[in-house]
Amino acid sequence: MGATEPERINFLFSRHLKTSRFFPTPADILNPEQEVKKMESDLSAERAWQKLLRYINEWVNPDINFSNKPELLDPIRRAANAAGGLNWLRECSSDELQWAKKRFLEFYDRMVLLEKDKVLIEDPTIRGMFEELGRNMAIPEKSNFHPTRK
């Protein structure tokens, strides 16, 4: 939180004073703002999931290879691979889909967070080390992940 935001700080401070009997700590002031950011993040991930489901319904078919198929955004594509891959998501049962959604949302949130934190690394040497580490740990382009049924 920078010093250029006194109006926002005053608003958060006065809101806390109206709803609490105790003098606020910095955590008391910033907690509602963090909750809003978390809700925005959850909403963004849910929108990405819905976009993925629409994409799968329209463009993913094991019998047809569409030549004009649009590309998915990288975080959505990678999260879909982490959740089982496009073909598996198209064919899985609704019970399996709920767990795939959980994996997708978790991976998507991590991807978005990493993209935001990527800007924080200014040193090109450190950035190169992290990018190399990311390439070594990345999920393969085409996932062979197929959960076994119990």
Coordinates of N, CA and C in Angstrom, one line a residue:
M1 N 0.9 -1.2 0.0 CA 0.0 0.0 0.0 C 0.9 1.2 0.0
G2 N 0.8 2.1 -1.0 CA 1.6 3.3 -1.1 C 1.1 4.5 -0.4
A3 N 1.9 5.5 -0.3 CA 1.5 6.7 0.4 C 0.7 7.6 -0.5
T4 N 0.5 7.2 -1.8 CA -0.3 8.0 -2.7 C -1.8 7.7 -2.6
E5 N -2.2 6.9 -1.7 CA -3.6 6.5 -1.6 C -4.3 6.9 -0.3
P6 N -4.1 8.1 0.2 CA -4.7 8.5 1.5 C -6.2 8.4 1.6
E7 N -6.8 8.7 0.5 CA -8.3 8.7 0.5 C -8.8 7.3 0.7
R8 N -8.2 6.3 0.1 CA -8.6 4.9 0.3 C -8.3 4.5 1.7
I9 N -7.1 4.8 2.2 CA -6.8 4.5 3.6 C -7.8 5.1 4.6
N10 N -8.2 6.4 4.4 CA -9.1 7.0 5.2 C -10.5 6.3 5.2
F11 N -10.9 5.9 4.0 CA -12.2 5.2 3.8 C -12.2 3.9 4.6
L12 N -11.1 3.1 4.4 CA -11.0 1.8 5.1 C -10.9 2.0 6.6
F13 N -10.2 3.0 7.0 CA -10.1 3.3 8.5 C -11.4 3.7 9.0
S14 N -12.1 4.6 8.4 CA -13.5 5.0 8.9 C -14.5 3.9 8.9
R15 N -14.4 3.1 7.8 CA -15.3 1.9 7.8 C -15.1 1.0 8.9
H16 N -13.8 0.7 9.3 CA -13.5 -0.1 10.4 C -14.0 0.5 11.7
L17 N -13.8 1.8 11.9 CA -14.3 2.4 13.1 C -15.8 2.3 13.3
K18 N -16.5 2.3 12.2 CA -18.0 2.2 12.3 C -18.4 0.8 12.6
T19 N -17.6 -0.2 12.3 CA -18.1 -1.6 12.5 C -17.3 -2.3 13.6
S20 N -16.4 -1.7 14.3 CA -15.7 -2.3 15.4 C -15.5 -1.4 16.6
R21 N -15.4 -2.0 17.8 CA -15.3 -1.2 19.0 C -13.8 -0.9 19.3
F22 N -12.9 -1.5 18.6 CA -11.5 -1.4 18.9 C -10.8 -0.6 17.8
F23 N -9.7 0.0 18.2 CA -8.8 0.7 17.3 C -8.2 -0.3 16.3
P24 N -8.2 0.0 15.0 CA -7.7 -1.0 14.0 C -6.2 -1.2 14.0
T25 N -5.9 -2.4 13.7 CA -4.5 -2.7 13.3 C -4.4 -2.6 11.8
P26 N -3.2 -2.6 11.2 CA -3.1 -2.6 9.8 C -3.8 -3.8 9.1
A27 N -3.7 -4.9 9.8 CA -4.4 -6.1 9.2 C -5.9 -5.9 9.2
D28 N -6.4 -5.2 10.2 CA -7.9 -5.0 10.2 C -8.3 -4.1 9.1
I29 N -7.4 -3.1 8.8 CA -7.7 -2.2 7.7 C -7.6 -2.9 6.3
L30 N -6.6 -3.7 6.1 CA -6.3 -4.3 4.8 C -7.1 -5.6 4.6
N31 N -7.6 -6.3 5.6 CA -8.3 -7.5 5.4 C -9.5 -7.5 4.5
P32 N -10.4 -6.5 4.6 CA -11.5 -6.4 3.6 C -11.0 -6.3 2.2
E33 N -9.9 -5.5 2.0 CA -9.4 -5.3 0.6 C -8.8 -6.7 0.1
Q34 N -8.2 -7.4 1.0 CA -7.6 -8.7 0.6 C -8.8 -9.7 0.2
E35 N -9.9 -9.6 0.9 CA -11.0 -10.5 0.6 C -11.6 -10.1 -0.7
V36 N -11.7 -8.9 -1.0 CA -12.2 -8.4 -2.3 C -11.2 -8.9 -3.5
K37 N -9.9 -8.8 -3.3 CA -9.0 -9.4 -4.3 C -9.1 -10.9 -4.4
K38 N -9.4 -11.6 -3.3 CA -9.5 -13.0 -3.4 C -10.8 -13.4 -4.2
M39 N -11.9 -12.6 -3.9 CA -13.1 -12.8 -4.7 C -13.0 -12.5 -6.1
E40 N -12.2 -11.5 -6.5 CA -12.0 -11.2 -7.9 C -11.2 -12.3 -8.5
S41 N -10.2 -12.8 -7.8 CA -9.4 -13.9 -8.3 C -10.2 -15.1 -8.6
D42 N -11.1 -15.5 -7.6 CA -12.0 -16.6 -7.8 C -12.9 -16.4 -8.9
L43 N -13.4 -15.2 -9.1 CA -14.3 -14.9 -10.2 C -13.6 -15.1 -11.6
S44 N -12.4 -14.6 -11.6 CA -11.6 -14.7 -12.8 C -11.3 -16.1 -13.2
A45 N -11.0 -17.0 -12.2 CA -10.8 -18.4 -12.4 C -12.0 -19.1 -12.9
E46 N -13.2 -18.7 -12.3 CA -14.4 -19.3 -12.7 C -14.8 -19.0 -14.1
R47 N -14.6 -17.7 -14.5 CA -14.8 -17.3 -15.9 C -13.9 -18.1 -16.8
A48 N -12.7 -18.3 -16.5 CA -11.8 -19.0 -17.3 C -12.3 -20.5 -17.5
W49 N -12.8 -21.1 -16.4 CA -13.3 -22.4 -16.4 C -14.5 -22.5 -17.4
Q50 N -15.4 -21.5 -17.3 CA -16.6 -21.5 -18.1 C -16.2 -21.3 -19.6
K51 N -15.2 -20.5 -19.8 CA -14.6 -20.3 -21.2 C -14.1 -21.6 -21.7
L52 N -13.4 -22.3 -20.9 CA -12.8 -23.6 -21.3 C -13.9 -24.6 -21.6
L53 N -14.9 -24.7 -20.8 CA -16.0 -25.6 -21.1 C -16.7 -25.2 -22.4
R54 N -16.9 -23.9 -22.7 CA -17.5 -23.5 -24.0 C -16.6 -23.9 -25.1
Y55 N -15.3 -23.7 -24.9 CA -14.3 -24.1 -26.0 C -14.3 -25.6 -26.2
I56 N -14.4 -26.4 -25.2 CA -14.4 -27.8 -25.3 C -15.7 -28.3 -26.1
N57 N -16.8 -27.7 -25.7 CA -18.0 -28.1 -26.4 C -18.1 -27.7 -27.8
E58 N -17.4 -26.6 -28.2 CA -17.5 -26.1 -29.6 C -16.3 -26.7 -30.4
W59 N -15.1 -26.8 -29.9 CA -14.0 -27.1 -30.7 C -13.3 -28.4 -30.5
V60 N -13.6 -29.1 -29.4 CA -12.8 -30.4 -29.1 C -13.7 -31.6 -29.5
N61 N -13.2 -32.3 -30.4 CA -13.9 -33.5 -30.9 C -12.8 -34.5 -31.3
P62 N -12.8 -35.8 -30.7 CA -11.8 -36.7 -31.1 C -11.9 -37.2 -32.6
D63 N -13.0 -37.0 -33.2 CA -13.2 -37.4 -34.6 C -12.9 -36.3 -35.6
I64 N -12.9 -35.1 -35.2 CA -12.8 -34.0 -36.1 C -11.7 -33.1 -35.6
N65 N -10.8 -32.7 -36.6 CA -9.7 -31.8 -36.3 C -10.0 -30.5 -37.0
F66 N -10.5 -29.5 -36.3 CA -10.9 -28.2 -36.9 C -9.6 -27.4 -37.3
S67 N -9.6 -27.0 -38.5 CA -8.4 -26.3 -39.0 C -8.4 -24.8 -38.5
N68 N -9.6 -24.3 -38.3 CA -9.7 -22.8 -37.9 C -9.9 -22.7 -36.4
K69 N -9.6 -23.7 -35.6 CA -9.8 -23.7 -34.2 C -9.0 -22.6 -33.5
P70 N -9.6 -21.7 -32.7 CA -8.9 -20.6 -32.1 C -8.0 -21.2 -30.9
E71 N -7.0 -20.5 -30.7 CA -6.0 -20.9 -29.6 C -6.6 -20.4 -28.2
L72 N -6.4 -21.3 -27.2 CA -6.7 -20.9 -25.9 C -5.6 -20.0 -25.3
L73 N -6.0 -19.1 -24.4 CA -4.9 -18.3 -23.7 C -4.0 -19.3 -22.9
D74 N -2.8 -19.0 -22.8 CA -1.8 -19.9 -22.2 C -2.2 -20.3 -20.8
P75 N -2.6 -19.4 -19.9 CA -3.0 -19.9 -18.6 C -4.1 -20.9 -18.6
I76 N -5.1 -20.7 -19.5 CA -6.2 -21.6 -19.6 C -5.8 -22.9 -20.1
R77 N -5.0 -22.9 -21.2 CA -4.5 -24.1 -21.8 C -3.7 -25.0 -20.8
R78 N -2.8 -24.3 -20.1 CA -1.9 -25.0 -19.2 C -2.7 -25.6 -18.0
A79 N -3.7 -24.8 -17.5 CA -4.6 -25.3 -16.4 C -5.4 -26.4 -16.9
A80 N -5.9 -26.4 -18.1 CA -6.7 -27.5 -18.7 C -5.9 -28.7 -18.8
N81 N -4.6 -28.6 -19.1 CA -3.7 -29.8 -19.2 C -3.5 -30.3 -17.8
A82 N -3.4 -29.4 -16.8 CA -3.2 -29.9 -15.4 C -4.5 -30.6 -14.9
A83 N -5.6 -30.2 -15.4 CA -6.9 -30.8 -15.0 C -7.2 -32.2 -15.7
G84 N -6.3 -32.5 -16.7 CA -6.5 -33.8 -17.4 C -6.5 -33.7 -18.9
G85 N -6.4 -32.5 -19.5 CA -6.4 -32.4 -20.9 C -7.7 -32.2 -21.5
L86 N -7.8 -31.6 -22.7 CA -9.0 -31.2 -23.3 C -9.9 -32.4 -23.6
N87 N -9.3 -33.5 -24.2 CA -10.1 -34.6 -24.6 C -10.7 -35.4 -23.4
W88 N -9.8 -35.5 -22.3 CA -10.3 -36.1 -21.1 C -11.4 -35.3 -20.5
L89 N -11.3 -34.0 -20.4 CA -12.3 -33.2 -19.9 C -13.6 -33.3 -20.6
R90 N -13.5 -33.5 -21.9 CA -14.7 -33.6 -22.8 C -15.5 -34.9 -22.5
E91 N -14.7 -36.0 -22.2 CA -15.3 -37.3 -22.0 C -15.5 -37.7 -20.6
C92 N -15.0 -37.0 -19.6 CA -15.1 -37.5 -18.2 C -16.6 -37.4 -17.7
S93 N -16.9 -38.1 -16.6 CA -18.2 -38.0 -16.0 C -18.3 -36.7 -15.2
S94 N -19.5 -36.4 -14.8 CA -19.8 -35.2 -14.0 C -19.1 -35.3 -12.7
D95 N -19.0 -36.5 -12.1 CA -18.3 -36.6 -10.8 C -16.8 -36.3 -11.0
E96 N -16.2 -36.8 -12.0 CA -14.8 -36.6 -12.3 C -14.6 -35.1 -12.7
L97 N -15.6 -34.5 -13.3 CA -15.4 -33.1 -13.8 C -15.3 -32.2 -12.6
Q98 N -16.0 -32.4 -11.5 CA -15.9 -31.5 -10.4 C -14.5 -31.5 -9.8
W99 N -13.8 -32.7 -9.8 CA -12.5 -32.7 -9.3 C -11.5 -32.1 -10.3
A100 N -11.8 -32.3 -11.6 CA -11.0 -31.6 -12.6 C -11.1 -30.1 -12.5
K101 N -12.3 -29.6 -12.2 CA -12.5 -28.2 -12.0 C -11.7 -27.7 -10.9
K102 N -11.6 -28.4 -9.8 CA -10.8 -28.1 -8.6 C -9.4 -27.9 -9.0
R103 N -8.9 -28.9 -9.7 CA -7.5 -28.9 -10.2 C -7.2 -27.7 -11.1
F104 N -8.2 -27.5 -12.0 CA -8.1 -26.4 -13.0 C -8.0 -25.0 -12.2
L105 N -8.9 -24.8 -11.3 CA -9.0 -23.5 -10.6 C -7.7 -23.3 -9.8
E106 N -7.2 -24.3 -9.1 CA -6.0 -24.2 -8.3 C -4.8 -23.8 -9.2
F107 N -4.7 -24.6 -10.3 CA -3.5 -24.3 -11.2 C -3.7 -22.9 -11.9
Y108 N -4.9 -22.6 -12.3 CA -5.1 -21.3 -12.9 C -4.7 -20.1 -12.0
D109 N -5.2 -20.2 -10.7 CA -4.8 -19.2 -9.7 C -3.3 -19.1 -9.6
R110 N -2.6 -20.2 -9.6 CA -1.1 -20.2 -9.4 C -0.5 -19.5 -10.7
M111 N -1.0 -19.8 -11.8 CA -0.5 -19.2 -13.1 C -0.7 -17.7 -13.1
V112 N -1.9 -17.3 -12.7 CA -2.1 -15.8 -12.7 C -1.2 -15.1 -11.7
L113 N -1.1 -15.7 -10.5 CA -0.2 -15.2 -9.5 C 1.3 -15.1 -9.9
L114 N 1.7 -16.2 -10.6 CA 3.1 -16.2 -11.1 C 3.3 -15.1 -12.2
E115 N 2.3 -14.9 -13.0 CA 2.4 -13.8 -14.1 C 2.5 -12.4 -13.4
K116 N 1.7 -12.2 -12.3 CA 1.8 -10.9 -11.6 C 3.1 -10.8 -10.9
D117 N 3.6 -11.9 -10.3 CA 4.9 -11.8 -9.6 C 6.1 -11.7 -10.6
K118 N 5.9 -12.1 -11.8 CA 7.0 -12.1 -12.8 C 7.6 -10.7 -13.0
V119 N 6.7 -9.7 -12.8 CA 7.2 -8.3 -13.0 C 8.1 -7.9 -11.9
L120 N 8.0 -8.6 -10.7 CA 8.8 -8.2 -9.6 C 10.3 -8.5 -9.7
I121 N 10.6 -9.4 -10.6 CA 11.9 -9.9 -10.8 C 12.6 -8.9 -11.8
E122 N 13.4 -8.0 -11.4 CA 14.1 -7.1 -12.3 C 15.4 -7.6 -12.8
D123 N 16.1 -8.3 -12.1 CA 17.5 -8.8 -12.5 C 17.3 -9.8 -13.6
P124 N 17.9 -9.5 -14.8 CA 17.8 -10.5 -15.9 C 18.4 -11.9 -15.6
T125 N 19.4 -11.9 -14.7 CA 20.0 -13.2 -14.4 C 19.1 -14.0 -13.6
I126 N 18.5 -13.4 -12.6 CA 17.5 -14.1 -11.7 C 16.3 -14.5 -12.5
R127 N 15.8 -13.6 -13.4 CA 14.7 -13.9 -14.3 C 15.0 -15.1 -15.1
G128 N 16.2 -15.2 -15.7 CA 16.6 -16.3 -16.5 C 16.6 -17.6 -15.8
M129 N 17.1 -17.5 -14.5 CA 17.1 -18.7 -13.7 C 15.7 -19.3 -13.4
F130 N 14.8 -18.3 -13.1 CA 13.4 -18.8 -12.8 C 12.7 -19.3 -14.1
E131 N 13.0 -18.7 -15.2 CA 12.4 -19.2 -16.5 C 12.9 -20.5 -16.8
E132 N 14.2 -20.8 -16.6 CA 14.8 -22.1 -16.9 C 14.2 -23.1 -15.9
L133 N 14.0 -22.8 -14.7 CA 13.4 -23.6 -13.7 C 12.0 -23.9 -14.1
G134 N 11.2 -22.9 -14.6 CA 9.9 -23.1 -15.0 C 9.8 -24.0 -16.2
R135 N 10.7 -23.9 -17.1 CA 10.7 -24.8 -18.3 C 10.9 -26.3 -17.9
N136 N 11.8 -26.4 -16.9 CA 12.1 -27.8 -16.5 C 11.0 -28.4 -15.7
M137 N 10.1 -27.6 -15.1 CA 9.1 -28.1 -14.2 C 7.7 -28.0 -14.9
A138 N 7.6 -27.5 -16.1 CA 6.4 -27.2 -16.8 C 5.7 -28.6 -17.1
I139 N 4.3 -28.5 -17.2 CA 3.5 -29.6 -17.6 C 3.7 -29.7 -19.1
P140 N 3.8 -31.0 -19.6 CA 4.0 -31.1 -21.1 C 2.8 -30.6 -21.8
E141 N 3.1 -30.2 -23.1 CA 2.0 -29.6 -23.9 C 0.8 -30.5 -24.0
K142 N 1.0 -31.8 -24.3 CA -0.1 -32.7 -24.4 C 0.0 -33.6 -23.2
S143 N -1.0 -33.5 -22.4 CA -1.0 -34.3 -21.1 C -1.5 -35.7 -21.4
N144 N -0.8 -36.7 -20.9 CA -1.2 -38.1 -20.9 C -1.9 -38.5 -19.7
F145 N -2.3 -37.5 -18.9 CA -3.0 -37.8 -17.6 C -4.4 -38.3 -17.8
H146 N -4.6 -39.5 -17.3 CA -6.0 -40.1 -17.4 C -6.2 -40.8 -16.0
P147 N -6.9 -40.1 -15.1 CA -7.2 -40.7 -13.8 C -7.9 -42.0 -14.0
T148 N -7.5 -43.0 -13.2 CA -8.1 -44.3 -13.2 C -9.4 -44.2 -12.4
R149 N -10.3 -44.9 -12.8 CA -11.6 -45.0 -12.1 C -11.5 -46.1 -11.0
K150 N -12.1 -45.8 -9.9 CA -12.1 -46.7 -8.8 C -13.3 -47.6 -8.7

